[in-house]
Amino acid sequence: MQKTLIALGIALLVAGLAWPWLGAIPFGRLPGDIVIERGNVRFYFPLTTMVVVSLVLSLLVWFLRR
């Protein structure tokens, strides 16, 4: 458990430091993401982004377990 928490902390630190560059990645604006705007209400559902993130994380976990 300690190793997992340390790894998670390091990952969050790296993501925080890399935030200016991560903002340039078009995640959240991919084709297939659902955006509905009506009047002053905006509904956003990042369907494609969630699928891509899930695939990347699944592959990462699969590689780390091998």
XYZ file of C-alpha atoms in Angstrom:
66
model
C 0.000 0.000 0.000
C 2.849 2.382 0.787
C 4.452 1.879 -2.624
C 1.130 2.507 -4.333
C 0.564 5.768 -2.453
C 4.105 6.946 -3.173
C 3.724 6.115 -6.876
C 0.378 7.920 -6.979
C 1.910 10.966 -5.285
C 4.793 11.052 -7.756
C 2.371 10.691 -10.685
C 0.293 13.608 -9.385
C 3.421 15.700 -8.900
C 4.594 15.005 -12.466
C 1.113 15.744 -13.853
C 1.023 19.006 -11.903
C 4.417 20.091 -13.202
C 3.506 19.122 -16.772
C 0.099 20.825 -16.642
C 0.971 23.652 -19.115
C 1.910 21.080 -21.754
C -0.935 18.708 -20.901
C -3.410 21.529 -21.552
C -2.368 21.539 -25.218
C -3.492 17.910 -25.685
C -6.937 17.922 -27.318
C -8.484 15.550 -24.744
C -11.981 16.724 -23.985
C -12.449 18.061 -27.490
C -12.243 14.843 -29.477
C -14.739 13.861 -32.174
C -17.438 11.817 -30.477
C -17.532 13.903 -27.308
C -21.121 15.007 -26.781
C -21.844 18.697 -26.207
C -25.414 20.002 -26.009
C -25.958 23.744 -25.660
C -29.441 25.174 -25.165
C -29.872 28.702 -23.968
C -27.637 29.197 -20.950
C -27.327 25.455 -20.206
C -24.387 23.401 -21.449
C -24.230 19.602 -21.092
C -20.884 17.980 -21.790
C -20.235 14.235 -21.914
C -16.672 13.280 -23.016
C -17.526 9.823 -24.393
C -14.566 9.401 -26.766
C -12.131 10.901 -24.273
C -13.230 8.406 -21.609
C -12.755 5.477 -24.011
C -9.267 6.639 -25.017
C -8.185 7.225 -21.402
C -9.565 3.822 -20.402
C -7.659 2.076 -23.194
C -4.397 3.846 -22.338
C -4.714 3.055 -18.628
C -5.638 -0.572 -19.358
C -2.600 -1.002 -21.603
C -0.368 0.665 -19.033
C -1.572 -1.638 -16.244
C -1.235 -4.660 -18.541
C 2.378 -3.746 -19.383
C 3.267 -3.084 -15.746
C 1.882 -6.450 -14.619
C 3.945 -8.413 -17.178
